[in-house]
Amino acid sequence: MTALAASHLQTRLDGHTDTVRDVAWSADGRLLATASRHRTARVYDAESGRSLRVLPCDGAMVESVSFSPDATRLATAGRDQVVRVWDALSGEPVQQLAGAGDIGRQVAWSPDGTRIAATFKDQVARVWEADSGRLVHELRGHTGDVWGVAWAPDGSRLATASHDRTVIVWDAATGAAATTLTGHTEFVEGVAWSPDGESLATGAGDHTARIWDARTGALRLLLRGHTDYVWNPAFSPDGRLLASPSSDRTVRIVSTEDAKEVTVLRDHADTVWAVVWSPSGTQLATASTDGSGRVWDLRPRGAESVLVQGHDGPVNQAVWSGDGTRLATASDDGTARIWSADSGAPAGPVTTPGERVWSVAWAPHGDRLALSTADGLVRVVDGSGGTVFDLRGEPVEGGSWSSDARRIATGGHDGTVRLVSAVDGTELRKLTGHQDWVGRVAWSPSGRRLASCSDDRTCRLWDTADGTQLTVLRGHSNYVEDAAWSPDEARVATASGDWTAAVWDAVTGRRIDVLKGHEGRVRAVAWSPDGLRVATGSDDRTVRLWSATTFEELAVVGVHQDKVMSVAWSGDGTRLLTASVDGTARVWPTDPDYDQLEARARGRVFRTLDAEERRQHLLPPDPA
């Protein structure tokens, strides 16, 4: 499970027997093309990785490949001083573009499909008409070998990168140099435009990638992290991420806003020359000296049956709708969102209170959601996303609906629990007694009692009719993060920052047993609908099941890429919904087919893990 959660690799593009220098994705997402020093280019089915066509290039090494915008043609450049144009469907050659004085480096099709640009070792970039083959421009100005070439999204400008350590932006209509980017201290080979045309990204021999203002040439972001040459970077389709391939055998993916690392793709055995995003932005393809192309998921598919992705920050809580057909999530990105429980696709309005959303709770019946934020807003919204009412006060980390959908309980940083009307927000009762922040709160199934969790290391049980405190569950040595009632209301399970969960007698407050096994803070706990199992989620990234009778650990049923923040059972007890700091929510079968999962993992992990990776993957240090 951990191997699947950590392995971004989805598919290998095999067939070449030498360096794969470039890779391109068709705009419709169906095809991938590679260029190789094996003296061929290839076209693959993007979904399966199956080789569809081989394009022989008269014995010349192929350095670059580019799809026409309509995906009907391909252009290749290589070490024979011509640019070749091919029919992408049949693999037949269409024409050759001549006029260069030395070997080709890179090729790029204009966004409107009417022109093809290519760079050459003779220090010149050339532009041809794609249909007629007429040479339109020879762009002269570099004083070194010219490599990278990229069209602005609107086709009005062209950028070229050179071993003279500069990038020149050219007016595509006149061929005149408009801007020169200077600052790299070694050769520049890679250049890419942001989707909005406002920025350029470069990769260089000085081990850095950089993002520049495309108009002024001013440096916007300096990206360090690679330990070797950086080659051809690529912006994600939404422009929010940048992927940079390197001779250090990795691709680093960072935020273009603050350079924060999103993930690192590691599996190539040699230099990674090129990276390209799928049109959907959910996958990337790479080309490497190790002779392979590879397709990667930006967010790896693990053992989950449904992956919910779309948030731009940690997901703090995920909950089921009353009928189990939809999911709601709360995130640090300042939104609460609704998704299909079957597909993980968006399935409702996005609520944007603007501040970090800490909790979300779905009414037992109907479409209403209650959410709370870091700045003290409690909001109830209807099925169309309209606000039913707002409450303002101390920050609220937890909220919960009563089973009759008439009341909402909240836990606040002022140490109080409040019961409010679910109709208009009128405060019905204020429960005091905690000595520190109150986090999550949980109604008993009947609605007669409530459990509240606090940083004061206790969980308190309340009578919701008169507000009296029934008992205090003491014994955890750190924050109490979450609580769950057994279906018969006889017991309560708690999750704690002391790395344990515990089960308590709800009447006497006696601790019945401690669930030990997690290797980090336990943030979430949930009782199965049949009362036989307890689920927990932890900072150790795992989702675990425990027997509610013997209190033994039964299984690890899920592994996230980061801390698990919440866990919730489906109504039929066959699935678990979790939220994670890795930015996703996931649905896991509660009885996984481990043999099938092992087969999937073996199909995606192609090498022996080193000692550090084995530690990260919760594996014994010695493979033997």
XYZ file of C-alpha atoms in Angstrom:
624
model
C 0.000 0.000 0.000
C 2.785 2.410 0.807
C 4.530 1.599 -2.463
C 1.367 2.456 -4.380
C 0.834 5.647 -2.386
C 4.402 6.801 -3.033
C 4.900 5.671 -6.637
C 3.832 8.320 -9.133
C 4.869 6.070 -12.008
C 1.960 4.909 -14.129
C 3.314 3.648 -17.483
C 6.613 3.001 -19.261
C 7.107 3.945 -22.905
C 9.420 1.201 -24.146
C 10.913 0.403 -27.527
C 13.875 2.753 -27.831
C 17.342 1.339 -27.225
C 19.153 4.639 -26.749
C 18.610 8.014 -25.080
C 15.080 9.401 -25.320
C 15.658 13.118 -25.783
C 12.163 14.545 -25.976
C 8.514 13.743 -25.382
C 5.310 15.477 -26.539
C 1.643 15.066 -25.638
C -1.104 15.633 -28.220
C -3.615 18.348 -27.361
C -6.461 15.814 -27.236
C -4.532 13.797 -24.637
C -4.707 10.557 -26.633
C -1.176 10.294 -28.027
C 2.404 10.646 -26.836
C 5.439 10.992 -29.092
C 9.104 10.478 -28.274
C 12.345 11.449 -29.990
C 15.393 9.223 -29.553
C 19.042 8.945 -30.390
C 17.990 5.417 -31.357
C 17.433 7.216 -34.724
C 13.659 7.023 -34.583
C 10.668 8.821 -33.207
C 7.702 6.856 -31.856
C 4.018 7.441 -31.293
C 2.291 5.783 -28.319
C -1.204 5.381 -26.976
C -1.081 7.695 -23.963
C -3.377 5.623 -21.768
C -1.786 2.198 -22.213
C 1.750 3.130 -23.258
C 1.427 0.817 -26.284
C 3.691 1.735 -29.219
C 1.545 2.597 -32.258
C 4.015 3.799 -34.880
C 7.771 4.029 -35.476
C 9.048 6.992 -37.500
C 12.457 6.164 -39.086
C 14.630 9.226 -39.695
C 17.153 7.955 -42.259
C 19.673 7.002 -39.597
C 19.809 10.423 -37.925
C 19.530 10.796 -34.175
C 16.253 12.500 -33.279
C 16.527 15.303 -30.729
C 13.039 16.800 -30.563
C 9.387 16.155 -31.401
C 6.270 18.370 -31.494
C 2.588 17.722 -32.276
C 0.542 20.070 -34.432
C -2.298 21.603 -32.378
C -4.878 19.353 -34.083
C -2.711 16.261 -33.399
C -2.777 15.216 -37.078
C 0.901 15.913 -37.771
C 4.249 15.622 -36.020
C 7.460 17.562 -36.524
C 10.862 16.148 -35.614
C 14.325 17.705 -35.529
C 17.584 15.812 -35.363
C 21.158 15.561 -36.459
C 20.575 15.812 -40.222
C 19.920 19.557 -40.691
C 16.252 19.149 -41.656
C 12.927 19.271 -39.884
C 10.684 16.364 -40.837
C 6.905 16.564 -40.833
C 4.890 13.354 -40.457
C 1.297 12.235 -40.609
C 0.657 11.387 -36.943
C -2.017 8.799 -37.736
C -0.277 6.823 -40.485
C 3.338 7.557 -39.624
C 4.024 8.504 -43.228
C 6.433 11.405 -43.994
C 4.713 14.545 -45.310
C 7.578 16.930 -46.050
C 11.060 18.122 -45.052
C 11.930 21.690 -44.067
C 15.413 22.617 -45.266
C 17.748 25.588 -45.017
C 19.715 24.953 -41.832
C 23.493 25.093 -41.732
C 24.043 22.572 -38.963
C 22.278 19.883 -36.942
C 18.848 20.487 -35.421
C 18.222 20.885 -31.696
C 14.536 21.524 -30.931
C 11.302 21.988 -32.835
C 7.979 23.638 -31.858
C 4.658 24.007 -33.643
C 2.926 27.387 -33.434
C -0.360 27.492 -31.455
C -2.421 28.118 -34.607
C -0.726 25.294 -36.510
C 0.472 27.475 -39.378
C 4.195 27.655 -38.572
C 7.027 25.482 -37.312
C 10.087 26.856 -35.510
C 13.332 24.993 -34.908
C 16.772 25.742 -33.456
C 20.147 24.683 -34.730
C 23.779 24.381 -33.791
C 24.636 27.112 -36.333
C 23.326 29.660 -33.769
C 20.183 30.377 -35.788
C 16.512 29.703 -35.110
C 14.314 29.271 -38.184
C 10.579 29.569 -38.819
C 8.748 27.891 -41.722
C 5.207 27.877 -43.021
C 3.895 24.474 -41.979
C 1.890 23.763 -45.147
C 4.107 25.155 -47.877
C 7.494 24.611 -46.256
C 8.513 28.191 -47.104
C 11.226 29.617 -44.833
C 9.755 32.725 -43.162
C 12.433 33.890 -40.674
C 16.017 33.257 -39.729
C 16.403 34.579 -36.191
C 19.988 35.662 -35.625
C 21.312 37.159 -32.405
C 22.614 34.346 -30.226
C 26.370 33.871 -29.944
C 26.215 30.206 -29.019
C 24.518 26.959 -29.921
C 20.719 27.522 -29.860
C 18.637 24.845 -28.131
C 15.254 25.553 -26.567
C 12.417 27.071 -28.583
C 8.871 27.890 -27.468
C 5.924 29.860 -28.869
C 3.928 32.247 -26.720
C 0.365 30.961 -26.214
C -1.034 33.608 -28.566
C 1.647 32.947 -31.194
C 2.850 36.553 -31.223
C 6.273 35.849 -29.758
C 8.919 33.170 -29.844
C 11.549 32.434 -27.180
C 14.882 30.716 -27.803
C 17.498 29.486 -25.318
C 21.195 29.269 -26.008
C 24.555 28.131 -24.732
C 25.453 31.830 -24.694
C 23.574 31.806 -21.326
C 20.701 33.960 -22.587
C 17.124 33.640 -23.761
C 15.895 35.919 -26.530
C 12.222 36.735 -27.020
C 11.439 37.499 -30.686
C 8.514 39.222 -32.357
C 7.025 36.361 -34.384
C 5.686 38.665 -37.102
C 8.840 40.677 -37.806
C 11.565 38.368 -36.490
C 13.017 41.217 -34.412
C 14.474 40.595 -30.947
C 12.195 42.123 -28.305
C 13.695 41.075 -24.934
C 16.822 39.302 -23.737
C 16.860 37.374 -20.444
C 20.242 37.350 -18.704
C 21.290 35.990 -15.338
C 22.080 32.312 -15.725
C 25.752 31.554 -15.115
C 25.863 28.498 -17.374
C 24.342 27.333 -20.680
C 20.563 27.578 -21.073
C 18.871 24.789 -23.016
C 15.254 24.819 -21.872
C 12.583 27.514 -22.156
C 8.792 27.410 -21.666
C 5.933 29.918 -21.653
C 3.348 30.118 -18.910
C -0.214 29.527 -20.176
C -1.101 33.205 -19.704
C 1.925 34.359 -21.703
C 3.172 36.547 -18.857
C 6.110 34.425 -17.702
C 8.949 32.335 -19.085
C 10.671 29.450 -17.339
C 14.231 28.381 -18.086
C 16.504 25.492 -17.150
C 20.286 25.812 -17.144
C 23.625 24.256 -16.480
C 23.956 26.297 -13.265
C 21.622 23.743 -11.591
C 18.729 26.232 -11.389
C 15.381 26.793 -13.005
C 14.137 30.359 -13.188
C 10.856 32.133 -13.864
C 11.018 35.516 -15.618
C 8.687 38.330 -16.594
C 8.249 37.681 -20.314
C 7.822 41.383 -21.145
C 10.579 43.000 -19.117
C 12.977 40.107 -18.592
C 12.952 40.686 -14.824
C 13.596 37.616 -12.671
C 10.493 36.522 -10.749
C 11.575 33.287 -9.092
C 14.870 31.440 -8.640
C 14.334 27.712 -8.138
C 17.097 25.791 -6.431
C 16.973 22.173 -5.373
C 18.446 20.198 -8.232
C 22.000 18.928 -7.784
C 22.893 18.813 -11.497
C 22.052 20.414 -14.834
C 18.418 21.452 -15.363
C 17.066 20.901 -18.865
C 13.605 21.625 -20.296
C 11.057 22.867 -17.726
C 7.298 22.863 -18.325
C 4.396 24.813 -16.841
C 1.253 22.936 -15.838
C -1.825 23.769 -17.967
C -3.152 26.078 -15.236
C 0.248 27.722 -14.768
C 0.352 27.068 -11.048
C 3.088 24.427 -11.115
C 6.436 24.079 -12.841
C 8.108 20.748 -13.564
C 11.878 20.746 -14.116
C 13.873 17.717 -15.398
C 17.502 17.306 -14.450
C 20.669 15.291 -14.823
C 20.238 14.425 -11.136
C 17.686 11.856 -12.459
C 14.669 13.588 -10.957
C 11.851 15.893 -11.964
C 10.985 18.488 -9.361
C 7.486 19.970 -9.306
C 7.107 23.289 -7.489
C 4.522 26.015 -7.036
C 5.077 28.936 -9.395
C 3.796 31.291 -6.718
C 6.226 30.571 -3.889
C 8.561 27.809 -5.158
C 7.171 25.373 -2.594
C 7.986 21.790 -3.540
C 4.893 19.789 -4.462
C 6.590 16.496 -5.263
C 9.701 14.924 -6.778
C 9.492 12.211 -9.438
C 12.223 9.620 -8.896
C 12.605 6.482 -10.922
C 14.746 7.207 -13.973
C 18.210 5.674 -13.898
C 19.903 8.532 -15.761
C 19.467 12.140 -16.935
C 15.892 13.307 -17.449
C 15.928 15.542 -20.520
C 12.325 16.528 -20.985
C 8.992 16.679 -19.186
C 5.536 17.457 -20.573
C 2.132 17.799 -18.872
C -1.004 16.041 -20.007
C -3.701 18.451 -21.212
C -5.672 17.662 -18.043
C -2.721 18.551 -15.808
C -3.108 15.307 -13.837
C -0.200 13.453 -15.459
C 3.307 14.112 -16.763
C 5.505 12.312 -19.279
C 9.306 12.275 -19.187
C 12.206 11.338 -21.481
C 15.533 10.017 -20.230
C 19.018 8.849 -21.131
C 18.048 5.488 -19.602
C 16.254 4.733 -22.903
C 12.717 5.071 -21.644
C 9.842 7.465 -21.578
C 7.568 7.346 -18.564
C 4.111 8.546 -17.629
C 3.482 9.695 -14.070
C 0.427 10.626 -12.039
C 0.824 14.003 -10.354
C -1.023 12.478 -7.399
C -0.334 8.745 -7.214
C -3.237 6.342 -7.246
C -2.868 4.144 -4.183
C -5.072 1.405 -2.780
C -8.103 3.698 -2.676
C -11.179 3.022 -4.787
C -11.909 6.737 -5.242
C -9.417 9.605 -5.311
C -10.758 13.116 -4.687
C -8.333 15.780 -5.873
C -8.779 19.441 -6.677
C -7.947 21.289 -3.472
C -4.840 23.483 -3.398
C -3.975 22.758 0.223
C -4.384 20.237 3.015
C -7.837 18.694 3.353
C -8.850 18.943 7.010
C -12.058 16.922 6.962
C -14.130 14.817 4.590
C -17.690 13.620 5.282
C -20.393 11.559 3.574
C -23.765 12.951 2.556
C -26.732 11.427 4.338
C -27.559 9.159 1.377
C -23.897 8.246 0.786
C -23.841 9.440 -2.835
C -21.666 12.500 -2.310
C -18.728 13.714 -0.249
C -17.918 17.112 1.231
C -14.404 18.352 2.006
C -12.928 21.264 3.969
C -9.491 22.607 3.074
C -6.785 25.060 4.004
C -7.232 26.514 0.498
C -10.251 28.405 1.862
C -12.935 26.287 0.204
C -15.449 23.574 1.008
C -16.306 21.362 -1.965
C -18.744 18.618 -2.931
C -17.811 15.501 -4.926
C -19.346 12.343 -6.313
C -18.737 9.421 -3.958
C -18.475 7.052 -6.926
C -16.080 8.943 -9.195
C -14.508 11.682 -7.083
C -15.606 14.267 -9.671
C -16.966 17.663 -8.564
C -20.693 17.308 -7.838
C -21.896 20.539 -6.293
C -21.188 24.195 -5.562
C -17.877 25.394 -4.131
C -18.209 27.423 -0.923
C -15.461 30.019 -0.526
C -15.474 31.747 2.865
C -11.888 32.866 2.138
C -10.183 31.639 5.303
C -8.924 28.113 6.066
C -11.913 25.803 6.398
C -11.317 23.546 9.396
C -14.470 21.480 9.511
C -17.420 20.460 7.397
C -20.532 18.548 8.484
C -23.394 17.295 6.328
C -26.941 17.356 7.656
C -28.276 13.785 8.149
C -31.061 14.572 5.677
C -30.996 16.955 2.735
C -28.262 19.102 1.219
C -27.274 21.507 3.965
C -23.645 21.789 5.067
C -22.168 23.398 8.170
C -18.588 24.589 7.933
C -16.206 26.448 10.198
C -13.106 28.505 9.528
C -9.900 29.599 11.205
C -11.167 33.161 11.603
C -14.229 32.178 13.637
C -16.919 31.871 10.987
C -19.557 29.156 11.268
C -21.678 29.018 8.112
C -24.576 26.835 7.059
C -25.164 26.615 3.291
C -27.945 25.017 1.285
C -27.691 22.670 -1.694
C -27.081 25.494 -4.150
C -24.310 27.003 -2.045
C -26.457 29.818 -0.694
C -25.851 30.965 2.865
C -28.577 29.979 5.353
C -26.888 31.821 8.230
C -23.476 32.928 9.504
C -22.169 32.998 13.069
C -19.050 34.913 14.132
C -16.850 34.273 17.155
C -13.761 32.391 18.249
C -12.099 30.027 15.715
C -14.050 26.753 15.496
C -12.222 23.509 14.700
C -15.147 21.102 14.924
C -18.803 20.974 14.053
C -21.417 18.220 14.070
C -25.153 17.831 13.293
C -27.492 16.050 15.660
C -29.230 12.971 14.247
C -32.552 14.824 14.013
C -30.831 17.587 11.959
C -32.293 20.256 14.294
C -29.115 21.198 16.179
C -25.445 21.816 15.421
C -22.668 21.494 17.986
C -19.406 23.440 17.677
C -16.107 23.389 19.542
C -14.224 26.657 19.844
C -10.856 28.067 20.788
C -12.505 29.810 23.716
C -12.824 26.406 25.398
C -16.589 26.194 25.035
C -19.025 23.906 23.280
C -22.085 25.538 21.789
C -25.355 24.005 20.683
C -27.146 26.157 18.103
C -30.334 25.887 16.105
C -29.727 24.416 12.660
C -32.530 26.621 11.370
C -31.246 30.099 12.200
C -28.136 29.738 14.365
C -29.776 30.761 17.622
C -27.615 29.643 20.551
C -29.485 26.988 22.512
C -26.867 26.027 25.071
C -23.286 26.835 26.047
C -21.244 24.043 27.645
C -18.227 25.091 29.703
C -15.627 23.119 31.602
C -12.726 22.508 29.257
C -9.439 24.176 30.209
C -8.114 24.653 26.659
C -9.236 24.799 23.024
C -12.079 22.505 22.041
C -11.649 20.713 18.720
C -13.970 18.103 17.301
C -17.350 17.296 18.781
C -19.448 14.150 18.249
C -23.160 13.554 18.896
C -24.258 10.183 20.177
C -26.522 8.310 17.697
C -29.653 9.182 19.689
C -28.706 12.851 19.980
C -29.080 12.770 23.749
C -25.376 13.033 24.484
C -22.337 14.789 23.073
C -18.575 14.146 23.243
C -16.147 17.061 23.038
C -12.384 16.819 22.488
C -9.876 19.287 23.839
C -6.250 20.283 23.984
C -6.646 19.972 27.775
C -6.077 16.218 27.150
C -9.624 15.241 28.060
C -12.782 14.201 26.298
C -15.975 15.275 28.053
C -19.421 13.735 27.729
C -22.483 15.961 28.062
C -26.236 15.606 28.452
C -27.538 17.719 25.552
C -30.984 18.225 27.139
C -29.821 20.180 30.166
C -26.127 20.776 29.422
C -24.806 18.852 32.423
C -21.394 17.265 32.233
C -21.814 13.501 32.580
C -18.189 12.377 32.837
C -14.613 13.297 31.943
C -12.431 10.828 30.059
C -8.922 11.310 31.456
C -5.821 9.335 30.621
C -4.349 10.593 27.367
C -0.956 12.246 27.713
C -1.494 14.693 24.849
C -4.256 16.517 22.995
C -7.489 14.613 22.400
C -8.125 15.065 18.678
C -11.327 13.183 17.887
C -14.074 11.041 19.404
C -16.619 8.508 18.164
C -19.573 6.768 19.814
C -20.321 3.071 19.510
C -23.707 2.481 17.841
C -25.208 1.386 21.185
C -23.782 4.496 22.923
C -22.175 2.303 25.600
C -18.625 3.207 24.636
C -16.619 6.104 23.257
C -13.385 5.893 21.230
C -10.892 8.758 21.286
C -7.868 9.690 19.177
C -4.900 11.509 20.688
C -1.652 13.264 20.013
C -0.006 10.690 22.311
C 0.049 8.292 19.293
C -2.782 6.144 20.670
C -6.512 5.708 20.480
C -8.517 4.577 23.492
C -11.893 3.004 24.188
C -13.900 4.148 27.234
C -17.019 3.143 29.128
C -19.436 5.976 28.370
C -21.207 5.714 31.738
C -18.339 5.371 34.201
C -15.590 7.073 32.169
C -13.337 4.060 32.762
C -10.724 3.445 30.086
C -11.355 -0.065 28.734
C -8.304 -0.409 26.486
C -5.646 1.500 24.543
C -5.106 0.971 20.797
C -1.347 1.100 20.207
C 0.431 0.740 16.884
C 0.421 4.082 15.113
C 3.794 5.772 14.705
C 2.527 9.320 14.994
C -0.237 11.528 16.298
C -3.663 9.879 15.925
C -5.983 12.579 14.595
C -9.126 10.694 13.659
C -11.308 7.874 14.923
C -14.622 6.391 13.738
C -16.793 3.490 14.870
C -18.195 1.101 12.238
C -21.999 1.051 11.812
C -22.154 -2.579 12.999
C -20.110 -1.727 16.109
C -17.488 -4.395 15.427
C -14.566 -2.271 14.241
C -12.893 1.044 14.970
C -11.011 3.004 12.282
C -8.175 5.433 12.985
C -6.094 7.869 10.951
C -2.675 9.190 11.915
C 0.256 11.443 11.130
C 2.085 8.238 10.172
C -0.053 8.438 6.965
C -1.903 5.187 7.642
C -5.569 4.300 8.063
C -5.994 1.322 10.427
C -8.800 -0.946 11.569
C -9.095 -2.393 15.082
C -11.363 -4.985 16.626
C -13.945 -3.346 18.900
C -14.062 -6.518 21.002
C -10.412 -7.654 21.321
C -8.896 -4.183 20.564
C -6.276 -5.830 18.343
C -5.125 -4.171 15.132
C -6.850 -5.921 12.242
C -5.376 -4.249 9.169
C -3.896 -1.222 7.491
C -6.491 -0.400 4.842
C -5.062 2.855 3.486
C -1.883 4.897 3.145
C -1.832 8.592 2.255
C 1.171 10.644 1.163
C 0.879 12.804 4.262
C -0.953 13.066 7.600
C -4.479 11.657 7.817
C -6.832 14.291 9.262
C -10.247 12.614 9.339
C -11.901 9.241 8.864
C -15.585 8.343 8.306
C -17.437 5.089 7.601
C -19.932 4.691 4.766
C -23.434 3.808 5.885
C -23.058 0.176 4.828
C -19.673 -0.216 6.537
C -17.862 -1.332 3.358
C -15.872 1.862 2.750
C -13.884 4.476 4.653
C -13.543 8.124 3.675
C -10.377 9.953 4.735
C -8.948 13.458 4.388
C -5.254 14.252 4.312
C -2.645 16.983 4.377
C -1.567 15.567 0.978
C -4.424 17.622 -0.495
C -6.739 14.702 -1.234
C -9.683 12.833 0.174
C -9.872 9.110 -0.583
C -12.353 6.273 -0.294
C -10.913 2.901 0.750
C -12.481 -0.568 0.750
C -12.578 -1.807 4.338
C -11.701 -5.334 3.182
C -8.947 -4.828 0.575
C -7.782 -7.505 -1.869
C -4.150 -7.530 -0.759
C -3.023 -9.973 -3.463
C -4.371 -7.684 -6.161
C -2.739 -4.662 -4.517
C 0.618 -6.439 -4.386
C 0.348 -7.295 -8.081
C -0.399 -3.643 -8.884
C 2.535 -2.463 -6.785
C 4.920 -4.885 -8.490
C 3.772 -3.527 -11.816
C 4.632 0.049 -10.868
C 7.828 -0.226 -8.833
C 10.685 -1.163 -11.129
C 13.730 -0.944 -8.933
C 15.136 -1.759 -5.516
C 14.467 0.943 -2.951
C 17.366 2.497 -1.067
C 17.558 2.534 2.729
C 15.935 5.967 3.118
C 13.083 5.045 0.770
C 12.522 1.805 2.657
C 12.256 3.793 5.885
C 9.767 6.211 4.310
C 7.725 3.284 2.984
C 7.504 1.645 6.435
C 9.563 -1.336 5.227
C 12.256 -3.269 7.121
C 15.726 -1.800 6.474
C 17.079 -5.100 5.132
C 15.230 -6.300 1.990
C 16.202 -9.882 2.883
